[in-house]
Amino acid sequence: MVILSIDTSCDETSVAITEGRRVLANVVYSQILIHEKWGGVVPSLAKRAHEEKIDLVVEKCLKKFEKYLHEDMTLFAHRHPLIREPSVIGSKYISSLHCPFSIIDCIAVTYGPGLAIALEVGIKKAKELVEKYNKKLIAVSHMEGHIYSAFVQNSQGHPVREFEFPYLVLLISGGHTELVLFKNHLSYEILGHTIDDAAGEALDKAAKLLGLGYPGGAVIEKLAEKAGNKDYYNFPRPMMKSKDLNFSFSGLKTSFYYFLKKHSIQSDTTTFSTPGVLELASSFQEAVFDSLLKKTEAAVKKTGIKRLIVGGGVAANLYLRKKLRQMMGQNDGSVLFPPYKYLTGDNAAMIGIVAGYKAEKKEFIKEFSQLDRIPRLDL
Ligand code: KG4
Ligand code: ZN
Protein backbone atom coordinates (compact mmCIF):
# COMPACT_ATOMS: atom_id res chain seq x y z
CA MET A 1 0.00 0.00 0.00
CA VAL A 2 1.57 3.30 -1.10
CA ILE A 3 0.40 6.21 1.04
CA LEU A 4 0.77 9.97 0.66
CA SER A 5 0.58 11.57 4.11
CA ILE A 6 0.35 15.15 5.32
CA ASP A 7 1.17 16.73 8.70
CA THR A 8 0.53 20.41 9.45
CA SER A 9 -0.11 20.06 13.18
CA CYS A 10 2.24 22.80 14.37
CA ASP A 11 5.08 24.71 12.72
CA GLU A 12 6.23 22.25 10.08
CA THR A 13 4.54 21.59 6.74
CA SER A 14 5.37 18.01 5.85
CA VAL A 15 4.36 15.54 3.14
CA ALA A 16 5.64 11.99 2.72
CA ILE A 17 5.15 8.93 0.56
CA THR A 18 5.57 5.60 2.30
CA GLU A 19 5.06 1.94 1.58
CA GLY A 20 4.69 -0.22 4.69
CA ARG A 21 7.41 1.05 7.02
CA ARG A 22 9.59 2.35 4.19
CA VAL A 23 9.85 6.05 3.52
CA LEU A 24 10.11 6.61 -0.22
CA ALA A 25 9.97 10.41 0.00
CA ASN A 26 9.62 12.93 2.82
CA VAL A 27 9.70 16.71 2.64
CA VAL A 28 9.57 19.09 5.59
CA TYR A 29 9.24 22.86 5.35
CA SER A 30 10.10 24.33 8.74
CA GLN A 31 8.58 27.62 9.90
CA ILE A 32 11.16 28.18 12.63
CA LEU A 33 12.47 31.37 11.00
CA ILE A 34 8.93 32.80 11.01
CA HIS A 35 8.23 32.11 14.69
CA GLU A 36 11.72 32.63 16.08
CA LYS A 37 11.35 36.36 16.60
CA TRP A 38 8.13 35.89 18.59
CA GLY A 39 9.75 33.37 20.93
CA GLY A 40 7.11 30.70 20.17
CA VAL A 41 4.65 29.50 17.55
CA VAL A 42 2.09 32.14 16.50
CA PRO A 43 -0.97 30.17 15.28
CA SER A 44 -2.16 32.70 12.67
CA LEU A 45 1.33 32.90 11.13
CA ALA A 46 1.60 29.10 11.20
CA LYS A 47 -1.70 28.75 9.34
CA ARG A 48 -0.68 31.28 6.70
CA ALA A 49 2.72 29.65 6.15
CA HIS A 50 1.10 26.19 5.84
CA GLU A 51 -1.33 27.60 3.25
CA GLU A 52 1.48 29.25 1.34
CA LYS A 53 3.71 26.18 1.28
CA ILE A 54 1.47 23.12 1.21
CA ASP A 55 1.22 22.85 -2.61
CA LEU A 56 4.93 23.31 -3.01
CA VAL A 57 5.69 20.66 -0.38
CA VAL A 58 3.28 18.18 -2.04
CA GLU A 59 4.90 18.88 -5.40
CA LYS A 60 8.45 18.49 -4.04
CA CYS A 61 7.51 15.22 -2.38
CA LEU A 62 6.04 13.84 -5.61
CA LYS A 63 9.24 14.83 -7.45
CA LYS A 64 11.32 12.98 -4.86
CA PHE A 65 9.03 9.99 -5.20
CA GLU A 66 9.48 9.97 -8.98
CA LYS A 67 13.23 10.13 -8.50
CA TYR A 68 13.03 7.21 -6.08
CA LEU A 69 10.98 5.17 -8.58
CA HIS A 70 13.46 5.92 -11.30
CA GLU A 71 16.43 4.86 -9.14
CA ASP A 72 14.57 1.80 -7.95
CA MET A 73 13.92 0.79 -11.56
CA THR A 74 17.61 1.16 -12.38
CA LEU A 75 18.53 -0.91 -9.33
CA PHE A 76 15.95 -3.51 -10.24
CA ALA A 77 17.18 -3.80 -13.79
CA HIS A 78 20.74 -4.00 -12.49
CA ARG A 79 19.91 -6.84 -10.13
CA HIS A 80 17.96 -8.70 -12.81
CA PRO A 81 19.85 -8.02 -16.02
CA LEU A 82 17.78 -10.58 -17.93
CA ILE A 83 14.53 -8.90 -17.07
CA ARG A 84 14.37 -5.98 -19.39
CA GLU A 85 10.89 -5.04 -18.41
CA PRO A 86 10.19 -5.74 -14.75
CA SER A 87 6.47 -5.97 -15.20
CA VAL A 88 4.85 -4.85 -11.96
CA ILE A 89 7.23 -2.12 -10.92
CA GLY A 90 7.81 -1.24 -14.55
CA SER A 91 4.20 -0.72 -15.45
CA LYS A 92 3.59 1.13 -12.20
CA TYR A 93 6.56 3.31 -12.96
CA ILE A 94 5.50 4.06 -16.48
CA SER A 95 2.00 5.00 -15.43
CA SER A 96 3.43 7.10 -12.62
CA LEU A 97 5.26 9.17 -15.21
CA HIS A 98 1.90 10.40 -16.37
CA CYS A 99 0.44 10.71 -12.91
CA PRO A 100 2.25 9.67 -9.71
CA PHE A 101 -1.16 9.37 -8.07
CA SER A 102 -1.82 6.23 -10.10
CA ILE A 103 0.71 4.49 -7.84
CA ILE A 104 -0.60 6.03 -4.60
CA ASP A 105 -3.32 3.98 -2.89
CA CYS A 106 -4.52 6.36 -0.21
CA ILE A 107 -4.07 9.71 1.49
CA ALA A 108 -3.38 10.05 5.22
CA VAL A 109 -3.53 13.18 7.33
CA THR A 110 -2.90 14.27 10.91
CA TYR A 111 -6.21 15.37 12.47
CA GLY A 112 -4.91 16.14 15.99
CA PRO A 113 -3.55 16.95 18.46
CA GLY A 114 -2.16 20.31 17.38
CA LEU A 115 -3.11 23.87 16.50
CA ALA A 116 -6.67 23.89 15.14
CA ILE A 117 -6.09 26.36 12.33
CA ALA A 118 -2.84 24.68 11.33
CA LEU A 119 -4.38 21.17 11.28
CA GLU A 120 -7.18 22.50 9.06
CA VAL A 121 -4.76 23.32 6.26
CA GLY A 122 -3.47 19.74 6.01
CA ILE A 123 -6.96 18.26 6.28
CA LYS A 124 -8.27 20.53 3.54
CA LYS A 125 -5.41 19.54 1.22
CA ALA A 126 -5.91 15.84 2.00
CA LYS A 127 -9.64 16.07 1.19
CA GLU A 128 -8.85 17.86 -2.05
CA LEU A 129 -6.48 15.07 -3.14
CA VAL A 130 -8.92 12.35 -2.04
CA GLU A 131 -11.66 13.89 -4.15
CA LYS A 132 -9.54 14.72 -7.17
CA TYR A 133 -7.85 11.33 -7.44
CA ASN A 134 -10.59 9.20 -5.91
CA LYS A 135 -8.49 7.79 -3.05
CA LYS A 136 -9.33 6.49 0.40
CA LEU A 137 -8.63 8.72 3.42
CA ILE A 138 -6.97 7.73 6.70
CA ALA A 139 -6.90 10.01 9.78
CA VAL A 140 -3.90 9.69 12.09
CA SER A 141 -3.05 11.08 15.52
CA HIS A 142 0.19 13.04 15.59
CA MET A 143 1.20 11.29 18.83
CA GLU A 144 0.71 7.86 17.27
CA GLY A 145 3.14 9.08 14.65
CA HIS A 146 5.74 9.92 17.31
CA ILE A 147 5.29 6.43 18.83
CA TYR A 148 5.78 4.67 15.49
CA SER A 149 8.72 6.91 14.54
CA ALA A 150 11.04 4.36 16.20
CA PHE A 151 10.01 1.84 13.54
CA VAL A 152 10.28 4.01 10.46
CA GLN A 153 12.63 2.60 7.82
CA ASN A 154 14.50 4.23 4.96
CA SER A 155 13.62 3.31 1.37
CA GLN A 156 15.90 0.27 1.59
CA GLY A 157 14.10 -1.12 4.64
CA HIS A 158 16.66 -0.16 7.32
CA PRO A 159 16.74 -0.53 10.24
CA VAL A 160 14.93 -3.89 10.36
CA ARG A 161 13.61 -3.72 14.00
CA GLU A 162 10.80 -6.25 14.49
CA PHE A 163 7.94 -5.43 16.86
CA GLU A 164 8.07 -7.12 20.28
CA PHE A 165 4.95 -5.99 22.12
CA PRO A 166 4.28 -4.70 24.72
CA TYR A 167 6.38 -1.54 24.93
CA LEU A 168 6.53 1.35 27.31
CA VAL A 169 6.63 4.68 25.44
CA LEU A 170 7.95 8.02 26.65
CA LEU A 171 6.53 10.77 24.46
CA ILE A 172 8.33 14.07 24.88
CA SER A 173 7.47 16.91 22.54
CA GLY A 174 6.68 20.60 22.64
CA GLY A 175 3.05 19.96 23.49
CA HIS A 176 3.06 16.55 25.19
CA THR A 177 4.77 14.55 27.89
CA GLU A 178 3.24 11.12 28.31
CA LEU A 179 4.04 7.60 29.42
CA VAL A 180 2.12 5.17 27.27
CA LEU A 181 1.63 1.42 27.28
CA PHE A 182 1.88 0.32 23.63
CA LYS A 183 0.04 -3.00 23.81
CA ASN A 184 -0.18 -3.95 20.17
CA HIS A 185 -0.55 -2.24 16.82
CA LEU A 186 -2.74 0.85 17.25
CA SER A 187 -3.55 -0.12 20.82
CA TYR A 188 -2.46 2.17 23.65
CA GLU A 189 -3.12 3.01 27.26
CA ILE A 190 -1.95 6.26 28.85
CA LEU A 191 -0.14 5.53 32.10
CA GLY A 192 0.82 9.09 32.98
CA HIS A 193 0.97 12.58 31.51
CA THR A 194 1.97 16.09 32.40
CA ILE A 195 -0.57 17.96 34.48
CA ASP A 196 0.65 21.32 33.17
CA ASP A 197 3.55 22.10 30.80
CA ALA A 198 5.23 19.60 28.47
CA ALA A 199 8.96 18.86 28.81
CA GLY A 200 9.80 20.56 25.49
CA GLU A 201 7.63 23.53 26.41
CA ALA A 202 9.48 23.88 29.74
CA LEU A 203 12.84 23.86 27.94
CA ASP A 204 11.54 26.41 25.43
CA LYS A 205 10.28 28.69 28.20
CA ALA A 206 13.57 28.49 30.11
CA ALA A 207 15.46 29.33 26.92
CA LYS A 208 13.15 32.29 26.35
CA LEU A 209 13.72 33.57 29.89
CA LEU A 210 17.45 33.31 29.26
CA GLY A 211 17.08 35.19 25.95
CA LEU A 212 18.31 32.19 23.95
CA GLY A 213 15.64 32.12 21.22
CA TYR A 214 13.15 29.55 19.97
CA PRO A 215 12.91 26.57 19.97
CA GLY A 216 15.05 26.30 23.07
CA GLY A 217 15.59 22.58 23.64
CA ALA A 218 18.53 22.21 21.27
CA VAL A 219 20.20 25.45 22.47
CA ILE A 220 19.88 24.39 26.10
CA GLU A 221 21.40 21.01 25.18
CA LYS A 222 24.49 22.72 23.74
CA LEU A 223 24.95 25.12 26.66
CA ALA A 224 24.41 22.37 29.22
CA GLU A 225 27.08 20.29 27.54
CA LYS A 226 29.51 23.20 27.82
CA ALA A 227 28.70 23.36 31.53
CA GLY A 228 29.48 19.65 31.87
CA ASN A 229 25.81 18.57 32.19
CA LYS A 230 25.92 19.24 35.91
CA ASP A 231 23.37 20.48 38.36
CA TYR A 232 24.56 23.74 39.94
CA TYR A 233 21.35 25.14 41.41
CA ASN A 234 19.17 22.18 42.27
CA PHE A 235 15.87 23.63 41.01
CA PRO A 236 12.75 21.81 42.28
CA ARG A 237 11.53 18.57 40.68
CA PRO A 238 7.76 18.59 41.26
CA MET A 239 5.77 15.38 41.81
CA MET A 240 8.81 13.23 42.43
CA LYS A 241 7.28 11.84 45.58
CA SER A 242 3.85 11.17 44.10
CA LYS A 243 3.09 7.52 43.47
CA ASP A 244 1.49 8.13 40.06
CA LEU A 245 3.28 8.42 36.73
CA ASN A 246 2.32 12.03 36.05
CA PHE A 247 4.70 14.89 35.40
CA SER A 248 4.65 18.58 36.26
CA PHE A 249 7.00 21.28 35.02
CA SER A 250 5.25 24.56 35.75
CA GLY A 251 6.54 24.80 39.35
CA LEU A 252 10.07 24.37 38.05
CA LYS A 253 9.49 27.09 35.48
CA THR A 254 8.14 29.48 38.15
CA SER A 255 11.04 28.86 40.48
CA PHE A 256 13.46 29.42 37.58
CA TYR A 257 11.69 32.68 36.75
CA TYR A 258 12.00 33.99 40.32
CA PHE A 259 15.61 32.90 40.55
CA LEU A 260 16.46 34.91 37.41
CA LYS A 261 14.50 37.88 38.72
CA LYS A 262 16.26 37.79 42.05
CA HIS A 263 19.63 37.79 40.33
CA SER A 264 18.58 40.44 37.78
CA ILE A 265 19.09 38.15 34.80
CA GLN A 266 16.91 39.53 32.00
CA SER A 267 16.18 37.91 28.67
CA ASP A 268 16.79 41.10 26.68
CA THR A 269 20.30 41.56 28.02
CA THR A 270 21.60 38.01 28.41
CA THR A 271 23.76 36.34 25.77
CA PHE A 272 25.47 32.95 25.59
CA SER A 273 28.49 34.46 27.30
CA THR A 274 26.70 36.11 30.24
CA PRO A 275 28.29 34.64 33.40
CA GLY A 276 26.12 31.87 34.81
CA VAL A 277 24.00 31.23 31.70
CA LEU A 278 25.66 27.88 30.94
CA GLU A 279 25.21 26.72 34.52
CA LEU A 280 21.58 27.86 34.60
CA ALA A 281 20.76 26.08 31.33
CA SER A 282 22.47 22.94 32.55
CA SER A 283 20.71 22.97 35.93
CA PHE A 284 17.31 23.53 34.35
CA GLN A 285 17.86 20.69 31.89
CA GLU A 286 18.98 18.42 34.74
CA ALA A 287 15.75 19.12 36.64
CA VAL A 288 13.57 18.35 33.57
CA PHE A 289 15.50 15.19 32.66
CA ASP A 290 15.59 13.99 36.24
CA SER A 291 11.78 14.00 36.29
CA LEU A 292 11.60 12.18 32.96
CA LEU A 293 14.09 9.54 34.09
CA LYS A 294 12.60 8.92 37.53
CA LYS A 295 9.02 8.60 36.26
CA THR A 296 10.04 6.40 33.35
CA GLU A 297 11.98 4.14 35.70
CA ALA A 298 8.93 4.01 38.00
CA ALA A 299 6.83 2.95 34.99
CA VAL A 300 9.32 0.19 34.13
CA LYS A 301 9.14 -1.08 37.71
CA LYS A 302 5.36 -0.80 37.91
CA THR A 303 4.61 -2.56 34.61
CA GLY A 304 7.60 -4.90 34.44
CA ILE A 305 7.97 -3.91 30.76
CA LYS A 306 11.62 -3.59 29.87
CA ARG A 307 11.42 -2.32 26.31
CA LEU A 308 11.18 1.44 26.05
CA ILE A 309 10.42 3.57 23.00
CA VAL A 310 11.15 7.31 23.10
CA GLY A 311 9.58 9.74 20.63
CA GLY A 312 9.01 13.47 20.09
CA GLY A 313 11.26 16.49 19.60
CA VAL A 314 13.04 16.23 22.98
CA ALA A 315 14.19 12.71 21.99
CA ALA A 316 16.72 14.48 19.73
CA ASN A 317 18.72 15.31 22.87
CA LEU A 318 21.82 13.09 22.88
CA TYR A 319 22.54 13.58 26.56
CA LEU A 320 19.00 12.49 27.46
CA ARG A 321 19.40 9.45 25.19
CA LYS A 322 22.56 8.48 27.06
CA LYS A 323 20.84 8.84 30.44
CA LEU A 324 17.82 6.80 29.31
CA ARG A 325 20.08 4.08 27.88
CA GLN A 326 21.96 3.92 31.19
CA MET A 327 18.77 3.78 33.22
CA MET A 328 17.25 1.03 31.04
CA GLY A 329 20.55 -0.88 31.16
CA GLN A 330 20.46 -0.79 34.97
CA ASN A 331 16.96 -2.26 34.77
CA ASP A 332 18.03 -5.04 32.35
CA GLY A 333 16.03 -3.32 29.64
CA SER A 334 16.56 -1.67 26.29
CA VAL A 335 15.48 1.50 24.55
CA LEU A 336 14.57 2.39 20.97
CA PHE A 337 14.84 5.93 19.59
CA PRO A 338 13.78 7.19 16.16
CA PRO A 339 16.55 5.85 13.91
CA TYR A 340 17.06 9.03 11.83
CA LYS A 341 17.36 12.57 13.14
CA TYR A 342 14.51 14.02 11.04
CA LEU A 343 12.15 11.56 12.78
CA THR A 344 12.47 13.24 16.18
CA GLY A 345 10.97 16.46 14.83
CA ASP A 346 7.59 16.71 13.16
CA ASN A 347 7.34 14.89 9.85
CA ALA A 348 4.70 13.22 7.69
CA ALA A 349 6.71 9.99 7.27
CA MET A 350 5.74 8.76 10.74
CA ILE A 351 2.09 9.57 9.93
CA GLY A 352 2.32 7.44 6.79
CA ILE A 353 3.72 4.48 8.74
CA VAL A 354 0.79 4.55 11.20
CA ALA A 355 -1.58 4.91 8.25
CA GLY A 356 -0.13 1.71 6.77
CA TYR A 357 -1.23 -0.25 9.85
CA LYS A 358 -4.62 1.47 9.81
CA ALA A 359 -5.04 0.55 6.15
CA GLU A 360 -4.31 -3.11 6.98
CA LYS A 361 -7.21 -2.93 9.43
CA LYS A 362 -9.34 -1.09 6.88
CA GLU A 363 -9.63 1.92 9.17
CA PHE A 364 -10.59 4.35 6.42
CA ILE A 365 -12.72 7.45 6.89
CA LYS A 366 -16.15 6.54 5.52
CA GLU A 367 -17.31 9.99 4.53
CA PHE A 368 -14.23 12.08 3.90
CA SER A 369 -16.03 15.43 3.94
CA GLN A 370 -16.90 14.82 7.58
CA LEU A 371 -13.34 14.53 8.87
CA ASP A 372 -12.63 17.42 11.22
CA ARG A 373 -9.58 18.42 13.25
CA ILE A 374 -9.45 17.52 16.96
CA PRO A 375 -6.89 19.89 18.51
CA ARG A 376 -6.94 18.05 21.86
CA LEU A 377 -7.10 14.54 20.47
CA ASP A 378 -6.09 11.82 22.96
CA LEU A 379 -4.40 8.61 21.95
O1 KG4 B 1 7.82 16.86 18.40
P1 KG4 B 1 8.18 18.26 18.16
O2 KG4 B 1 9.08 18.58 16.98
O3 KG4 B 1 6.91 19.15 17.98
C1 KG4 B 1 5.74 18.92 18.73
O4 KG4 B 1 4.96 18.03 18.33
O5 KG4 B 1 5.61 19.62 19.76
O6 KG4 B 1 8.86 18.80 19.51
C2 KG4 B 1 9.34 20.11 19.62
C3 KG4 B 1 10.05 20.25 20.95
C4 KG4 B 1 10.43 21.69 21.26
O7 KG4 B 1 9.99 21.98 22.56
C5 KG4 B 1 11.95 21.69 21.19
O8 KG4 B 1 12.57 22.62 22.06
C6 KG4 B 1 12.28 20.27 21.59
O9 KG4 B 1 11.28 19.50 20.95
N1 KG4 B 1 13.61 19.87 21.13
C7 KG4 B 1 14.62 19.51 21.96
C8 KG4 B 1 15.74 19.25 21.14
N2 KG4 B 1 15.39 19.45 19.85
C9 KG4 B 1 14.07 19.83 19.85
N3 KG4 B 1 14.65 19.38 23.30
C10 KG4 B 1 15.81 19.01 23.85
N4 KG4 B 1 16.95 18.75 23.14
C11 KG4 B 1 16.97 18.86 21.80
N5 KG4 B 1 18.06 18.61 21.10
ZN1 ZN C 1 5.39 16.47 17.25
Tab-separated table of C-alpha atoms and ligand atoms in Angstrom, residues 12 142 146 173-175 200-201 203-204 215-218 221 312-314 316-317 344-346, ligand 1:
chain	number	residue	atom	x	y	z
A	12	GLU	CA	6.230	22.249	10.078
A	142	HIS	CA	0.191	13.039	15.590
A	146	HIS	CA	5.737	9.923	17.307
A	173	SER	CA	7.469	16.910	22.539
A	174	GLY	CA	6.681	20.605	22.644
A	175	GLY	CA	3.047	19.960	23.490
A	200	GLY	CA	9.802	20.561	25.494
A	201	GLU	CA	7.630	23.529	26.413
A	203	LEU	CA	12.842	23.863	27.942
A	204	ASP	CA	11.538	26.411	25.429
A	215	PRO	CA	12.912	26.571	19.966
A	216	GLY	CA	15.055	26.301	23.070
A	217	GLY	CA	15.594	22.577	23.643
A	218	ALA	CA	18.529	22.209	21.272
A	221	GLU	CA	21.399	21.011	25.181
A	312	GLY	CA	9.015	13.466	20.093
A	313	GLY	CA	11.263	16.492	19.598
A	314	VAL	CA	13.044	16.232	22.978
A	316	ALA	CA	16.723	14.478	19.732
A	317	ASN	CA	18.725	15.311	22.873
A	344	THR	CA	12.473	13.243	16.181
A	345	GLY	CA	10.968	16.461	14.832
A	346	ASP	CA	7.595	16.709	13.160
B	1	KG4	O1	7.816	16.856	18.400
B	1	KG4	P1	8.175	18.258	18.156
B	1	KG4	O2	9.083	18.582	16.983
B	1	KG4	O3	6.910	19.150	17.984
B	1	KG4	C1	5.745	18.924	18.726
B	1	KG4	O4	4.957	18.029	18.334
B	1	KG4	O5	5.611	19.618	19.763
B	1	KG4	O6	8.862	18.803	19.508
B	1	KG4	C2	9.338	20.112	19.618
B	1	KG4	C3	10.052	20.251	20.954
B	1	KG4	C4	10.434	21.694	21.264
B	1	KG4	O7	9.989	21.984	22.559
B	1	KG4	C5	11.951	21.690	21.191
B	1	KG4	O8	12.570	22.616	22.065
B	1	KG4	C6	12.278	20.269	21.588
B	1	KG4	O9	11.278	19.499	20.954
B	1	KG4	N1	13.614	19.865	21.125
B	1	KG4	C7	14.622	19.507	21.961
B	1	KG4	C8	15.743	19.253	21.141
B	1	KG4	N2	15.386	19.454	19.849
B	1	KG4	C9	14.072	19.832	19.852
B	1	KG4	N3	14.651	19.384	23.302
B	1	KG4	C10	15.811	19.006	23.850
B	1	KG4	N4	16.948	18.754	23.141
B	1	KG4	C11	16.967	18.860	21.796
B	1	KG4	N5	18.063	18.606	21.103
